[in-house]
Amino acid sequence: MTSETKGTVGIIGLGIMGSAYAKNLLDAGFGVVGTDVADEAMATLAGQGGTPVGSAREVAEAADILLLALPSVKALEAVTKEIAEALRPGAVVCEMGTLPIDAKEACRAALEAEGADVLDCPVSGTGAQAAKRDLSIYASGEEAAFRKVEAAFAGFARDVRYCGAFGTGMKLKYIANLLVTIHNLSTAEALLLAERAGLDLNLVYDAIRPGAGGSRMFDVRAPMMIEERYEPATMKMDIYIKDLQLIMDFAREMRSPTPLMAASLPFYFAALAEGRGKEDTASLFAVLKGMTGARGKDGSKGD
């Protein structure tokens, strides 16, 4: 199929995730029009074969399906205001971020007043997984609107599922990220123990991965930890800290205890204190290693 038969998808926000969505959609035969505040991201889209434009409004004018891949509530509010009066009739707007449900509800109210359908569609997976089309999408909202975008989602995700009423997707994402938070730290903890026991870490990875102790985060992050390679990040530590707060707020609202999540938090904040905000969350390994007095491959040492 050609992009003419599959249609055009608009992407507002071409960071680690949005750029991966664009490439995989283009490879799947969709047209892609997108925008970002970073010139480098716009150049990347052009190099991928997509069409960069100068504003979110222009994206809204060009596509019936819009993916919002934005980093913050402030960015979502600004984009919502910008695209509200530019939406094409029957457009479906998919809010893909990890953001508070009330912020997404505000976006929904504003854009549905202009005739659009709005879906809450958070994505589970790292930037590295996004590049390989190895993502899960938790879509929630009107099912008829989901059916309009389902084929496009399949162009950049491995697992696409309709989850029910608007906001259900974000609740699932909070739970998924709770597990990611714990599994990142448990992977770092296990590898450091193995290293101090004198084991070959590549042997450890190969042996643990298919067994009962393996996890998706062990699959994804253990190789980065073994190589002590934390840049370029597939999930930047300073961005992920936002997700930690959302999970804890949600758990508090549900009055649900999260002892392992709570025990994990100090290590993420220690990474920030060490200046690792732009590094991948795999740098938890360096934080733990620094606690032993051992130096990393780059010569760094924890205080």
mmCIF file of C-alpha atoms in Angstrom:
data_model
loop_
_atom_site.group_PDB
_atom_site.id
_atom_site.type_symbol
_atom_site.label_atom_id
_atom_site.label_comp_id
_atom_site.label_asym_id
_atom_site.label_seq_id
_atom_site.Cartn_x
_atom_site.Cartn_y
_atom_site.Cartn_z
ATOM 1 C CA MET A 1 0.000 0.000 0.000
ATOM 2 C CA THR A 2 1.079 3.572 -0.564
ATOM 3 C CA SER A 3 0.839 6.475 1.884
ATOM 4 C CA GLU A 4 -1.998 7.795 -0.262
ATOM 5 C CA THR A 5 -4.126 4.736 0.522
ATOM 6 C CA LYS A 6 -3.057 4.467 4.159
ATOM 7 C CA GLY A 7 -3.387 8.175 4.879
ATOM 8 C CA THR A 8 -1.315 10.737 6.734
ATOM 9 C CA VAL A 9 -0.561 10.762 10.445
ATOM 10 C CA GLY A 10 0.375 13.986 12.202
ATOM 11 C CA ILE A 11 2.881 13.903 15.065
ATOM 12 C CA ILE A 12 3.330 16.805 17.452
ATOM 13 C CA GLY A 13 6.522 16.193 19.415
ATOM 14 C CA LEU A 14 9.434 14.446 17.681
ATOM 15 C CA GLY A 15 11.575 13.467 20.635
ATOM 16 C CA ILE A 16 12.886 9.960 21.331
ATOM 17 C CA MET A 17 9.422 8.411 21.054
ATOM 18 C CA GLY A 18 7.783 10.664 18.464
ATOM 19 C CA SER A 19 10.718 10.275 16.093
ATOM 20 C CA ALA A 20 10.473 6.485 16.379
ATOM 21 C CA TYR A 21 6.726 6.603 15.718
ATOM 22 C CA ALA A 22 7.413 8.631 12.589
ATOM 23 C CA LYS A 23 10.064 6.316 11.160
ATOM 24 C CA ASN A 24 8.023 3.185 11.694
ATOM 25 C CA LEU A 25 4.855 4.753 10.280
ATOM 26 C CA LEU A 26 6.768 5.840 7.191
ATOM 27 C CA ASP A 27 8.233 2.357 6.825
ATOM 28 C CA ALA A 28 4.697 0.954 7.111
ATOM 29 C CA GLY A 29 3.510 3.103 4.199
ATOM 30 C CA PHE A 30 1.849 6.012 5.990
ATOM 31 C CA GLY A 31 2.540 9.642 5.256
ATOM 32 C CA VAL A 32 3.814 11.607 8.259
ATOM 33 C CA VAL A 33 3.675 15.336 8.914
ATOM 34 C CA GLY A 34 5.201 16.563 12.143
ATOM 35 C CA THR A 35 6.599 19.384 14.201
ATOM 36 C CA ASP A 36 8.934 19.910 17.145
ATOM 37 C CA VAL A 37 10.606 22.813 18.898
ATOM 38 C CA ALA A 38 14.042 21.308 18.134
ATOM 39 C CA ASP A 39 15.519 21.929 14.684
ATOM 40 C CA GLU A 40 17.447 18.649 14.876
ATOM 41 C CA ALA A 41 14.226 16.701 15.324
ATOM 42 C CA MET A 42 12.695 18.430 12.314
ATOM 43 C CA ALA A 43 15.747 17.582 10.227
ATOM 44 C CA THR A 44 15.518 13.956 11.334
ATOM 45 C CA LEU A 45 11.901 13.761 10.187
ATOM 46 C CA ALA A 46 12.819 15.195 6.805
ATOM 47 C CA GLY A 47 15.629 12.662 6.499
ATOM 48 C CA GLN A 48 13.214 9.863 7.302
ATOM 49 C CA GLY A 49 10.979 10.935 4.418
ATOM 50 C CA GLY A 50 8.355 12.783 6.445
ATOM 51 C CA THR A 51 7.157 16.367 6.131
ATOM 52 C CA PRO A 52 8.269 18.779 8.869
ATOM 53 C CA VAL A 53 6.099 21.868 9.376
ATOM 54 C CA GLY A 54 6.549 24.947 11.500
ATOM 55 C CA SER A 55 3.691 24.626 13.978
ATOM 56 C CA ALA A 56 1.244 22.294 15.685
ATOM 57 C CA ARG A 57 -1.546 24.132 13.905
ATOM 58 C CA GLU A 58 -0.127 23.144 10.516
ATOM 59 C CA VAL A 59 0.006 19.511 11.620
ATOM 60 C CA ALA A 60 -3.654 19.660 12.649
ATOM 61 C CA GLU A 61 -4.588 21.140 9.292
ATOM 62 C CA ALA A 62 -2.814 18.335 7.421
ATOM 63 C CA ALA A 63 -3.884 15.085 9.118
ATOM 64 C CA ASP A 64 -7.001 13.267 10.327
ATOM 65 C CA ILE A 65 -5.018 11.331 12.945
ATOM 66 C CA LEU A 66 -2.879 13.320 15.383
ATOM 67 C CA LEU A 67 -0.406 11.824 17.846
ATOM 68 C CA LEU A 68 0.580 14.099 20.726
ATOM 69 C CA ALA A 69 3.993 12.981 22.041
ATOM 70 C CA LEU A 70 4.626 15.781 24.515
ATOM 71 C CA PRO A 71 6.863 15.992 27.598
ATOM 72 C CA SER A 72 4.716 17.959 30.042
ATOM 73 C CA VAL A 73 1.297 19.252 31.037
ATOM 74 C CA LYS A 74 2.409 22.756 30.045
ATOM 75 C CA ALA A 75 3.265 21.569 26.528
ATOM 76 C CA LEU A 76 -0.064 19.727 26.251
ATOM 77 C CA GLU A 77 -2.002 22.816 27.290
ATOM 78 C CA ALA A 78 -0.190 24.966 24.733
ATOM 79 C CA VAL A 79 -0.693 22.484 21.897
ATOM 80 C CA THR A 80 -4.357 21.955 22.774
ATOM 81 C CA LYS A 81 -4.983 25.682 22.512
ATOM 82 C CA GLU A 82 -3.037 25.949 19.245
ATOM 83 C CA ILE A 83 -4.747 23.121 17.382
ATOM 84 C CA ALA A 84 -8.312 23.549 18.684
ATOM 85 C CA GLU A 85 -9.573 25.689 15.828
ATOM 86 C CA ALA A 86 -7.453 24.015 13.133
ATOM 87 C CA LEU A 87 -8.692 20.444 13.476
ATOM 88 C CA ARG A 88 -10.080 18.710 10.418
ATOM 89 C CA PRO A 89 -13.694 17.441 10.639
ATOM 90 C CA GLY A 90 -13.753 14.028 12.308
ATOM 91 C CA ALA A 91 -10.120 14.186 13.410
ATOM 92 C CA VAL A 92 -8.937 11.755 16.089
ATOM 93 C CA VAL A 93 -6.405 13.155 18.548
ATOM 94 C CA CYS A 94 -4.364 10.571 20.467
ATOM 95 C CA GLU A 95 -2.671 11.803 23.635
ATOM 96 C CA MET A 96 0.302 9.416 23.920
ATOM 97 C CA GLY A 97 2.141 10.813 26.944
ATOM 98 C CA THR A 98 2.532 9.798 30.570
ATOM 99 C CA LEU A 99 0.647 12.677 32.142
ATOM 100 C CA PRO A 100 -2.000 13.218 34.832
ATOM 101 C CA ILE A 101 -5.442 11.995 33.831
ATOM 102 C CA ASP A 102 -7.023 15.364 34.666
ATOM 103 C CA ALA A 103 -4.683 17.088 32.191
ATOM 104 C CA LYS A 104 -5.764 14.665 29.498
ATOM 105 C CA GLU A 105 -9.411 15.197 30.425
ATOM 106 C CA ALA A 106 -8.944 18.949 29.962
ATOM 107 C CA CYS A 107 -7.467 18.340 26.505
ATOM 108 C CA ARG A 108 -10.359 16.054 25.679
ATOM 109 C CA ALA A 109 -12.988 18.577 26.732
ATOM 110 C CA ALA A 110 -11.404 21.396 24.743
ATOM 111 C CA LEU A 111 -10.917 19.430 21.518
ATOM 112 C CA GLU A 112 -14.174 17.502 21.556
ATOM 113 C CA ALA A 113 -15.929 20.871 21.814
ATOM 114 C CA GLU A 114 -14.394 21.550 18.382
ATOM 115 C CA GLY A 115 -15.718 18.274 16.919
ATOM 116 C CA ALA A 116 -12.677 16.010 17.355
ATOM 117 C CA ASP A 117 -12.486 12.647 19.087
ATOM 118 C CA VAL A 118 -9.776 12.401 21.760
ATOM 119 C CA LEU A 119 -8.208 9.185 23.025
ATOM 120 C CA ASP A 120 -5.961 8.543 26.003
ATOM 121 C CA CYS A 121 -3.224 6.309 24.545
ATOM 122 C CA PRO A 122 -0.144 6.000 26.748
ATOM 123 C CA VAL A 123 2.690 3.846 25.452
ATOM 124 C CA SER A 124 4.669 1.249 27.378
ATOM 125 C CA GLY A 125 8.236 0.771 26.181
ATOM 126 C CA THR A 126 11.603 2.476 25.989
ATOM 127 C CA GLY A 127 13.050 4.498 23.138
ATOM 128 C CA ALA A 128 15.082 1.466 22.081
ATOM 129 C CA GLN A 129 11.908 -0.607 21.989
ATOM 130 C CA ALA A 130 10.115 2.142 20.056
ATOM 131 C CA ALA A 131 12.832 2.073 17.404
ATOM 132 C CA LYS A 132 12.161 -1.660 16.897
ATOM 133 C CA ARG A 133 8.352 -1.286 16.925
ATOM 134 C CA ASP A 134 8.335 -3.197 20.226
ATOM 135 C CA LEU A 135 5.746 -1.104 22.085
ATOM 136 C CA SER A 136 2.423 -1.632 23.816
ATOM 137 C CA ILE A 137 -0.338 0.963 23.430
ATOM 138 C CA TYR A 138 -3.082 1.200 26.044
ATOM 139 C CA ALA A 139 -5.850 3.027 24.180
ATOM 140 C CA SER A 140 -8.914 4.289 26.017
ATOM 141 C CA GLY A 141 -11.882 6.436 25.079
ATOM 142 C CA GLU A 142 -14.626 5.948 22.496
ATOM 143 C CA GLU A 143 -14.141 2.582 20.803
ATOM 144 C CA ALA A 144 -15.353 3.887 17.430
ATOM 145 C CA ALA A 145 -12.576 6.493 17.477
ATOM 146 C CA PHE A 146 -10.028 3.811 18.408
ATOM 147 C CA ARG A 147 -11.044 1.725 15.405
ATOM 148 C CA LYS A 148 -10.205 4.677 13.147
ATOM 149 C CA VAL A 149 -6.603 4.781 14.383
ATOM 150 C CA GLU A 150 -5.974 1.092 15.106
ATOM 151 C CA ALA A 151 -4.216 0.439 11.797
ATOM 152 C CA ALA A 152 -1.911 3.427 12.295
ATOM 153 C CA PHE A 153 -1.032 2.231 15.801
ATOM 154 C CA ALA A 154 -0.122 -1.163 14.362
ATOM 155 C CA GLY A 155 2.391 0.651 12.176
ATOM 156 C CA PHE A 156 4.594 1.524 15.162
ATOM 157 C CA ALA A 157 3.582 -0.816 18.013
ATOM 158 C CA ARG A 158 3.730 -4.565 18.641
ATOM 159 C CA ASP A 159 0.750 -4.772 20.994
ATOM 160 C CA VAL A 160 -2.250 -2.494 20.457
ATOM 161 C CA ARG A 161 -5.236 -2.893 22.728
ATOM 162 C CA TYR A 162 -8.469 -1.089 23.445
ATOM 163 C CA CYS A 163 -8.848 -0.807 27.228
ATOM 164 C CA GLY A 164 -12.204 0.891 27.767
ATOM 165 C CA ALA A 165 -13.301 4.260 29.117
ATOM 166 C CA PHE A 166 -11.078 7.336 28.776
ATOM 167 C CA GLY A 167 -8.367 7.306 31.440
ATOM 168 C CA THR A 168 -8.124 3.523 31.713
ATOM 169 C CA GLY A 169 -5.008 3.637 29.566
ATOM 170 C CA MET A 170 -3.198 5.942 31.986
ATOM 171 C CA LYS A 171 -4.141 3.791 34.966
ATOM 172 C CA LEU A 172 -2.570 0.817 33.203
ATOM 173 C CA LYS A 173 0.508 2.903 32.419
ATOM 174 C CA TYR A 174 0.936 3.847 36.084
ATOM 175 C CA ILE A 175 0.928 0.151 36.975
ATOM 176 C CA ALA A 176 3.307 -0.750 34.141
ATOM 177 C CA ASN A 177 5.715 1.999 35.201
ATOM 178 C CA LEU A 178 5.585 0.889 38.815
ATOM 179 C CA LEU A 179 6.931 -2.470 37.643
ATOM 180 C CA VAL A 180 9.484 -0.818 35.339
ATOM 181 C CA THR A 181 10.750 1.292 38.240
ATOM 182 C CA ILE A 182 11.307 -1.736 40.448
ATOM 183 C CA HIS A 183 12.689 -3.957 37.687
ATOM 184 C CA ASN A 184 15.245 -1.343 36.608
ATOM 185 C CA LEU A 185 16.627 -1.222 40.122
ATOM 186 C CA SER A 186 16.456 -4.985 40.635
ATOM 187 C CA THR A 187 18.434 -5.480 37.411
ATOM 188 C CA ALA A 188 21.136 -3.090 38.616
ATOM 189 C CA GLU A 189 21.207 -4.741 42.030
ATOM 190 C CA ALA A 190 21.526 -8.239 40.576
ATOM 191 C CA LEU A 191 24.272 -7.318 38.098
ATOM 192 C CA LEU A 192 26.325 -5.545 40.742
ATOM 193 C CA LEU A 193 26.106 -8.581 43.021
ATOM 194 C CA ALA A 194 27.177 -10.785 40.116
ATOM 195 C CA GLU A 195 30.097 -8.488 39.295
ATOM 196 C CA ARG A 196 31.332 -8.440 42.877
ATOM 197 C CA ALA A 197 31.065 -12.229 42.941
ATOM 198 C CA GLY A 198 33.514 -12.331 40.037
ATOM 199 C CA LEU A 199 31.031 -13.563 37.453
ATOM 200 C CA ASP A 200 31.201 -12.698 33.754
ATOM 201 C CA LEU A 201 28.256 -10.343 33.313
ATOM 202 C CA ASN A 202 27.576 -11.460 29.760
ATOM 203 C CA LEU A 203 27.277 -15.021 31.066
ATOM 204 C CA VAL A 204 24.911 -13.748 33.760
ATOM 205 C CA TYR A 205 22.765 -11.998 31.154
ATOM 206 C CA ASP A 206 22.563 -15.058 28.905
ATOM 207 C CA ALA A 207 21.791 -17.391 31.810
ATOM 208 C CA ILE A 208 19.233 -15.246 33.657
ATOM 209 C CA ARG A 209 17.359 -13.817 30.696
ATOM 210 C CA PRO A 210 15.372 -16.956 29.692
ATOM 211 C CA GLY A 211 14.800 -18.136 33.270
ATOM 212 C CA ALA A 212 12.350 -17.263 36.023
ATOM 213 C CA GLY A 213 14.470 -14.283 37.098
ATOM 214 C CA GLY A 214 14.281 -12.528 33.746
ATOM 215 C CA SER A 215 12.081 -9.529 32.897
ATOM 216 C CA ARG A 216 11.577 -7.180 29.957
ATOM 217 C CA MET A 217 13.597 -4.526 31.762
ATOM 218 C CA PHE A 218 16.363 -7.065 32.370
ATOM 219 C CA ASP A 219 16.291 -7.745 28.610
ATOM 220 C CA VAL A 220 16.475 -4.064 27.706
ATOM 221 C CA ARG A 221 18.611 -2.499 30.416
ATOM 222 C CA ALA A 222 21.071 -5.216 31.457
ATOM 223 C CA PRO A 223 23.175 -4.854 28.264
ATOM 224 C CA MET A 224 23.459 -1.094 28.859
ATOM 225 C CA MET A 225 24.498 -1.687 32.451
ATOM 226 C CA ILE A 226 27.046 -4.324 31.469
ATOM 227 C CA GLU A 227 28.604 -1.915 28.974
ATOM 228 C CA GLU A 228 28.120 1.020 31.375
ATOM 229 C CA ARG A 229 26.659 2.873 28.398
ATOM 230 C CA TYR A 230 23.995 5.331 29.477
ATOM 231 C CA GLU A 231 23.878 7.722 26.516
ATOM 232 C CA PRO A 232 22.118 8.244 24.230
ATOM 233 C CA ALA A 233 19.264 7.607 26.632
ATOM 234 C CA THR A 234 16.239 5.500 25.739
ATOM 235 C CA MET A 235 14.537 7.110 28.766
ATOM 236 C CA LYS A 236 16.218 10.095 30.381
ATOM 237 C CA MET A 237 16.432 10.009 34.137
ATOM 238 C CA ASP A 238 15.142 13.572 34.592
ATOM 239 C CA ILE A 239 12.049 12.829 32.508
ATOM 240 C CA TYR A 240 11.366 9.563 34.284
ATOM 241 C CA ILE A 241 11.344 11.310 37.661
ATOM 242 C CA LYS A 242 8.065 12.916 36.538
ATOM 243 C CA ASP A 243 6.596 9.445 36.058
ATOM 244 C CA LEU A 244 7.646 8.397 39.560
ATOM 245 C CA GLN A 245 5.645 11.227 41.091
ATOM 246 C CA LEU A 246 2.584 10.346 39.012
ATOM 247 C CA ILE A 247 2.716 6.732 40.186
ATOM 248 C CA MET A 248 3.022 7.704 43.835
ATOM 249 C CA ASP A 249 0.198 10.238 43.555
ATOM 250 C CA PHE A 250 -2.044 7.620 41.949
ATOM 251 C CA ALA A 251 -1.210 4.991 44.581
ATOM 252 C CA ARG A 252 -1.882 7.504 47.349
ATOM 253 C CA GLU A 253 -5.250 8.374 45.806
ATOM 254 C CA MET A 254 -6.101 4.656 45.623
ATOM 255 C CA ARG A 255 -4.866 4.155 49.204
ATOM 256 C CA SER A 256 -2.749 1.269 47.952
ATOM 257 C CA PRO A 257 0.607 0.492 49.613
ATOM 258 C CA THR A 258 3.672 0.462 47.336
ATOM 259 C CA PRO A 259 6.589 -0.575 49.553
ATOM 260 C CA LEU A 260 8.979 -1.664 46.793
ATOM 261 C CA MET A 261 8.218 1.435 44.735
ATOM 262 C CA ALA A 262 8.889 3.633 47.758
ATOM 263 C CA ALA A 263 12.154 1.836 48.469
ATOM 264 C CA SER A 264 13.289 2.440 44.871
ATOM 265 C CA LEU A 265 12.829 6.212 44.852
ATOM 266 C CA PRO A 266 15.999 7.261 46.719
ATOM 267 C CA PHE A 267 18.212 5.617 44.100
ATOM 268 C CA TYR A 268 16.561 7.503 41.226
ATOM 269 C CA PHE A 269 16.947 10.783 43.092
ATOM 270 C CA ALA A 270 20.569 9.884 43.860
ATOM 271 C CA ALA A 271 21.152 9.576 40.107
ATOM 272 C CA LEU A 272 19.863 13.121 39.657
ATOM 273 C CA ALA A 273 22.080 14.340 42.486
ATOM 274 C CA GLU A 274 25.070 12.808 40.702
ATOM 275 C CA GLY A 275 24.261 14.794 37.549
ATOM 276 C CA ARG A 276 22.828 11.851 35.628
ATOM 277 C CA GLY A 277 19.605 13.573 34.566
ATOM 278 C CA LYS A 278 20.260 13.193 30.832
ATOM 279 C CA GLU A 279 21.488 9.622 31.144
ATOM 280 C CA ASP A 280 19.338 6.540 30.698
ATOM 281 C CA THR A 281 17.670 5.115 33.772
ATOM 282 C CA ALA A 282 20.069 2.186 33.363
ATOM 283 C CA SER A 283 22.562 4.481 35.139
ATOM 284 C CA LEU A 284 21.089 3.164 38.392
ATOM 285 C CA PHE A 285 23.855 0.583 38.009
ATOM 286 C CA ALA A 286 26.448 3.354 38.282
ATOM 287 C CA VAL A 287 24.695 4.745 41.357
ATOM 288 C CA LEU A 288 24.822 1.385 43.136
ATOM 289 C CA LYS A 289 28.379 0.734 41.987
ATOM 290 C CA GLY A 290 29.431 4.097 43.366
ATOM 291 C CA MET A 291 28.090 3.072 46.767
ATOM 292 C CA THR A 292 30.728 0.304 46.858
ATOM 293 C CA GLY A 293 33.550 2.750 46.101
ATOM 294 C CA ALA A 294 34.153 1.095 42.740
ATOM 295 C CA ARG A 295 34.851 3.221 39.681
ATOM 296 C CA GLY A 296 32.926 2.942 36.436
ATOM 297 C CA LYS A 297 34.493 2.441 33.040
ATOM 298 C CA ASP A 298 34.536 6.212 32.584
ATOM 299 C CA GLY A 299 36.481 6.637 35.816
ATOM 300 C CA SER A 300 33.518 8.095 37.714
ATOM 301 C CA LYS A 301 33.027 7.199 41.349
ATOM 302 C CA GLY A 302 30.147 7.797 43.709
ATOM 303 C CA ASP A 303 30.724 10.211 46.595
#
